[in-house]
GROMACS .gro file of C-alpha atoms in nm:
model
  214
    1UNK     CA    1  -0.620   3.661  -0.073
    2UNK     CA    2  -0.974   3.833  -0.101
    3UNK     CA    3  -1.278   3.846   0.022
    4UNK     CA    4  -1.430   3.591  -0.259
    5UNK     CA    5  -1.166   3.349  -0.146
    6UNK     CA    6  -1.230   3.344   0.208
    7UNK     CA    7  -1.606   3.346   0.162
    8UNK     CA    8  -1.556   3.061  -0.063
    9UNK     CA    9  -1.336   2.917   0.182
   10UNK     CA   10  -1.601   2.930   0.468
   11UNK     CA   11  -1.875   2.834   0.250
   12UNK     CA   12  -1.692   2.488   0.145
   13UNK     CA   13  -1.581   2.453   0.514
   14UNK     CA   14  -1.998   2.490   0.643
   15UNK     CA   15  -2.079   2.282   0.345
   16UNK     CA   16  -1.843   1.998   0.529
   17UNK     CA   17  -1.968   2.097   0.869
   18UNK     CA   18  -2.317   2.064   0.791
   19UNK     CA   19  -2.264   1.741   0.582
   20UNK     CA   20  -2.099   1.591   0.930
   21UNK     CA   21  -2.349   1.729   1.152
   22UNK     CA   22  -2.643   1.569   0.940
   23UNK     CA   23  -2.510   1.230   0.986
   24UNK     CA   24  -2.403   1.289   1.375
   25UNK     CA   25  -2.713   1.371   1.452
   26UNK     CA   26  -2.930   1.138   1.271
   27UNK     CA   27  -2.726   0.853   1.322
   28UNK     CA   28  -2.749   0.785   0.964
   29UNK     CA   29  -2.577   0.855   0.588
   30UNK     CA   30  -2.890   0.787   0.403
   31UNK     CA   31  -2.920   1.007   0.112
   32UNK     CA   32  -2.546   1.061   0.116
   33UNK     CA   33  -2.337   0.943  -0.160
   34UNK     CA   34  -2.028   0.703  -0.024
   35UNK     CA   35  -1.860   0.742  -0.363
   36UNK     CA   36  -1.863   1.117  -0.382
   37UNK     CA   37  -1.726   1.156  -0.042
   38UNK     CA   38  -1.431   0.940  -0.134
   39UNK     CA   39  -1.391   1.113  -0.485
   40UNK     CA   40  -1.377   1.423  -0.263
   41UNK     CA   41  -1.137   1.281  -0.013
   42UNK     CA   42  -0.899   1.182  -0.268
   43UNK     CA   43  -0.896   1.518  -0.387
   44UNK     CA   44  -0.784   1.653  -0.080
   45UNK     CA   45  -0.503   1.419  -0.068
   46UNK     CA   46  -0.361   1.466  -0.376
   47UNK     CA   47  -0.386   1.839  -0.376
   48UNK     CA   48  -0.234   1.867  -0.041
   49UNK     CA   49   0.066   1.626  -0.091
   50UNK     CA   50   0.287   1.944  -0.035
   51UNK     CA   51   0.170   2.009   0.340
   52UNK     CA   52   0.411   1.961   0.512
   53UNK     CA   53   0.686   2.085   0.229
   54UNK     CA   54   0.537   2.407   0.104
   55UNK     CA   55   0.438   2.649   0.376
   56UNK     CA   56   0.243   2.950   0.236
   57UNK     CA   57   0.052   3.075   0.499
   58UNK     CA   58  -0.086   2.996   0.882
   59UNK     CA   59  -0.419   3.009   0.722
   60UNK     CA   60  -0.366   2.822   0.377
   61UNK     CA   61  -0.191   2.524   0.622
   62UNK     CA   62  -0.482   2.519   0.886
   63UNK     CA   63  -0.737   2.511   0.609
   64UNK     CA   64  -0.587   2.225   0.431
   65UNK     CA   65  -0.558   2.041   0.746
   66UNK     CA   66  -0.960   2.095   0.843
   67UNK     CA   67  -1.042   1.994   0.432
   68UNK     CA   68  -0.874   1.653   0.515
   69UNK     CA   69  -0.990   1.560   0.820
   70UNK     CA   70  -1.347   1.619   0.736
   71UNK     CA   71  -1.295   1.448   0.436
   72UNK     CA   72  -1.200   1.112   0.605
   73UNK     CA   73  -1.436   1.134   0.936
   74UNK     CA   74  -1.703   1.157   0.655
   75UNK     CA   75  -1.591   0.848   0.499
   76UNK     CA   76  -1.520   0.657   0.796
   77UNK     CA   77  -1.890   0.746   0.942
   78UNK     CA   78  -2.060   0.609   0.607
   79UNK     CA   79  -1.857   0.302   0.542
   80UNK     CA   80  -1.781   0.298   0.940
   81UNK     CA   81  -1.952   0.380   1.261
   82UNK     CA   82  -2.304   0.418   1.055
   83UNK     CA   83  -2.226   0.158   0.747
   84UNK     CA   84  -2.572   0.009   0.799
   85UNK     CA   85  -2.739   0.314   0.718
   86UNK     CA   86  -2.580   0.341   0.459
   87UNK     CA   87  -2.793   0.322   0.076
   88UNK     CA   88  -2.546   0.115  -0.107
   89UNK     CA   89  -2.856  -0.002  -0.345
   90UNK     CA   90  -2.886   0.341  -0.456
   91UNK     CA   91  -2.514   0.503  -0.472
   92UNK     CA   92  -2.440   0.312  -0.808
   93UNK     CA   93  -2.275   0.582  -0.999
   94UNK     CA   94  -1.961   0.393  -1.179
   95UNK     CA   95  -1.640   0.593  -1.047
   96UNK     CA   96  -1.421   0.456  -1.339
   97UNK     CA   97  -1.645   0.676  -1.591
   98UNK     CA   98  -1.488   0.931  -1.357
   99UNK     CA   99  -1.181   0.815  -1.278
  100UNK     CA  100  -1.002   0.717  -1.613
  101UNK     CA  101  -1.094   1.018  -1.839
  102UNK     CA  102  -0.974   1.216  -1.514
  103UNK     CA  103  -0.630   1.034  -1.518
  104UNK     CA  104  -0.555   1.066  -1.885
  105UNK     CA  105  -0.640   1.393  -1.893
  106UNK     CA  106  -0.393   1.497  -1.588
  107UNK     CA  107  -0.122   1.351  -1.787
  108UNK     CA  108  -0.216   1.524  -2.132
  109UNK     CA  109  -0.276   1.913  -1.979
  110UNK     CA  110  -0.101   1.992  -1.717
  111UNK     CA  111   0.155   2.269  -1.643
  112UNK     CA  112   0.467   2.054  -1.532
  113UNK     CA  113   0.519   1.693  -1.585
  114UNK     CA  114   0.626   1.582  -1.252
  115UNK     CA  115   0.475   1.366  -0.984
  116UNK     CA  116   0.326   1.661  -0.757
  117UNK     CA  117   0.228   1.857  -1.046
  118UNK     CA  118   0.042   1.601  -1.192
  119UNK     CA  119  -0.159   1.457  -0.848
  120UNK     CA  120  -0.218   1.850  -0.843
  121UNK     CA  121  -0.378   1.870  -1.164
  122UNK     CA  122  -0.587   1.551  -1.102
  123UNK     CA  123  -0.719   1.677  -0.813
  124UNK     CA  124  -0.849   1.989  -0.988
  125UNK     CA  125  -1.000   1.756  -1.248
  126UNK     CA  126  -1.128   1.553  -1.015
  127UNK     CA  127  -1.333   1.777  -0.807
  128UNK     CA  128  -1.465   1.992  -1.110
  129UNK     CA  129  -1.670   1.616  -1.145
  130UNK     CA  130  -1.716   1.467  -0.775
  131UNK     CA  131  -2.067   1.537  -0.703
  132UNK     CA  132  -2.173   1.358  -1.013
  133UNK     CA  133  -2.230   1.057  -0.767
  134UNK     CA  134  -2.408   1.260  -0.510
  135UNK     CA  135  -2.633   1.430  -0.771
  136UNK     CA  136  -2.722   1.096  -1.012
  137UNK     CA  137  -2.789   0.899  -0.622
  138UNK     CA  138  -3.026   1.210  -0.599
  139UNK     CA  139  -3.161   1.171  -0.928
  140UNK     CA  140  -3.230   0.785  -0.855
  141UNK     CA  141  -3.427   0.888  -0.540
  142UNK     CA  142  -3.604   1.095  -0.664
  143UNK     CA  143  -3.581   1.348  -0.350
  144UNK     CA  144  -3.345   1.467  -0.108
  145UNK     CA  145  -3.372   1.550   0.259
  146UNK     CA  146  -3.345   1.934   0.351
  147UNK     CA  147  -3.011   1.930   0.510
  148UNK     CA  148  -2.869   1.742   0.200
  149UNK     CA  149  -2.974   2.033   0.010
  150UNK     CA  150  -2.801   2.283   0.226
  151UNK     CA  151  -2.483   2.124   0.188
  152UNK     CA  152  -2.512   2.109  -0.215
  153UNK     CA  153  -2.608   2.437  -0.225
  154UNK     CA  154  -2.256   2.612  -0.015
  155UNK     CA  155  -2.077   2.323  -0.173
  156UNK     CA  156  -2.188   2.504  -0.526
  157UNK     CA  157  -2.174   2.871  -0.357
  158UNK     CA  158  -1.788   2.762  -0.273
  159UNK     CA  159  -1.726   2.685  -0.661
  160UNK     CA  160  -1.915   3.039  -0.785
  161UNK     CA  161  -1.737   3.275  -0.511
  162UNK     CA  162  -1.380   3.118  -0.640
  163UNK     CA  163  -1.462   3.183  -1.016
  164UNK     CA  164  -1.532   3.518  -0.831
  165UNK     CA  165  -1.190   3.475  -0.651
  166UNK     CA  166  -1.054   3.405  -0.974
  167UNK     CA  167  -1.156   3.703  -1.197
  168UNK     CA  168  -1.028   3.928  -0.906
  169UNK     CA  169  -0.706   3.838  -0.888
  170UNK     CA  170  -0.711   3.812  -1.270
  171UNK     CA  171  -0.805   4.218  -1.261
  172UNK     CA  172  -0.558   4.252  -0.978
  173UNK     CA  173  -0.282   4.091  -1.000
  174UNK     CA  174  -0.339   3.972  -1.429
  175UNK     CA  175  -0.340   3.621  -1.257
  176UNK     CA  176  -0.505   3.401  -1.464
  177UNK     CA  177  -0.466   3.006  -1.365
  178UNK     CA  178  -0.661   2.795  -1.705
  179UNK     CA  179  -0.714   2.491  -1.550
  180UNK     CA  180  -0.838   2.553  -1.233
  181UNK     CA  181  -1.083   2.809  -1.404
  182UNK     CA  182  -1.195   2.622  -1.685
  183UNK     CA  183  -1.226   2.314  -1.388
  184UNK     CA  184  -1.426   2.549  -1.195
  185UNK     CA  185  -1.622   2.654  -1.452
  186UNK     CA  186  -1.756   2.277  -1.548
  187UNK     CA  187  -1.808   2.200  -1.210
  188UNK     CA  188  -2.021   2.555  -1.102
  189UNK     CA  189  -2.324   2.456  -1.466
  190UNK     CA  190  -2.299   2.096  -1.298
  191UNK     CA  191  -2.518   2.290  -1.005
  192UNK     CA  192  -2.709   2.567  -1.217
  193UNK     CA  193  -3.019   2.343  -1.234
  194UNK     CA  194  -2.969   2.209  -0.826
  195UNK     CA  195  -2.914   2.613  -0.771
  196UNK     CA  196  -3.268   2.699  -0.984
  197UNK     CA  197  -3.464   2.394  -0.760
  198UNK     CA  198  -3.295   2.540  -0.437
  199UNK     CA  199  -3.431   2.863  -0.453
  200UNK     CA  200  -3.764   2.772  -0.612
  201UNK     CA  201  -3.826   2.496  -0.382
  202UNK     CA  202  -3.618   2.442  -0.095
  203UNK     CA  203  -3.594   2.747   0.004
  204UNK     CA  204  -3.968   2.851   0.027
  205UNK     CA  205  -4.021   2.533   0.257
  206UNK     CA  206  -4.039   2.219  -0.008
  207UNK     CA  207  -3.891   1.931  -0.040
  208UNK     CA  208  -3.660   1.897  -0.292
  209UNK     CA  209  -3.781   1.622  -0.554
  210UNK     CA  210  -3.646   1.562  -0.882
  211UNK     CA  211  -3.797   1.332  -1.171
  212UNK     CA  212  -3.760   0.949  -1.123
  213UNK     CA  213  -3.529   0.800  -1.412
  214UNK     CA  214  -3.716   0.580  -1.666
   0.00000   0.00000   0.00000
């Protein structure tokens, strides 16, 4: 543990709080993606197969438990309690673009070829290209509200303070894990452009609008 992991730890955790509060509060999931919430909650699930098997810390448990259930209370509110809200006409991204390069590569480069090894290794696939949902509904839009933004922007913080993480314990402790980082690394230049509009735009009191697809 360091201080990049727990600051990456407590940015993805606001990231999920403020993702939660936005629809509790408004009643409504417009503007959130459906499909990259349940890319994201079967991350979770196949990362954290080895809950109740492999205990590593108080900390690394409670956090894995809080990852899930946020994960599925999101779900159920946008396909549940607020499914009419919901902007199925514009969350259109195909999840098999995602899905079957993401499976055939788990089997092809992983570091152990067994069942919990390889769930592991999807997972870490899987994430480095979840948002692409949230980010092409975005792009279909055209805009996104404020609070949307937010969460993006600690959901991308999360990914740059663990390739932080990453390099410390790599100087510390000559730790060096390839596929997580190189994961990491794909999924952090996924946000470098949402990161550039953030701060340009967002940040000084815009709205965050992005070029209509022809």
């Amino acid at each position: 543990m360091n201080v990049f992991r727990i600051l990456g730890d407590l940015s993805h955790l606001l990231a999920m709080i403020l993702l939660l509060g936005k629809i509790w509060r408004s009643k409504s999931c417009a503007g959130i993606s459906g499909k990259s919430q349940i890319l994201f909650a079967l991350v979770f699930t196949t990362r954290y197969l080895d809950l109740f098997s492999n205990f590593i810390s108080i900390y690394n448990t409670v956090m894995k438990v809080v990852f899930l259930l946020c994960a599925y209370v999101t779900v159920y509110m946008i396909y549940g309690k607020f499914r009419k809200t919901f902007d199925i006409e514009n969350d259109t991204f195909r999840l098999e673009f995602l899905l079957v390069p993401v499976i055939g590569l788990s089997f092809l480069e992983n570091y152990s070829f067994t069942p919990l090894e390889i769930l592991w290794t999807f997972s870490i696939y899987l994430e480095s290209v979840a948002i692409l949902p949230q980010l092409f509904m975005i792009s279909k839009t055209g805009e996104a509200e404020t609070i949307t933004t937010h969460y993006l922007f600690f959901l991308g913080l999360y990914r740059a303070l663990y390739l932080a993480n990453w390099i410390r314990r790599y100087q510390t402790e000559n730790f060096y894990d390839q596929i997580a980082v190189v994961s990491g690394v794909v999924q952090t230049i996924f946000y470098c452009d949402f990161f550039y509009l953030y701060v340009t735009k967002v940040l000084k009191g815009k709205k965050l609008s992005l070029p209509m697809p022809i």
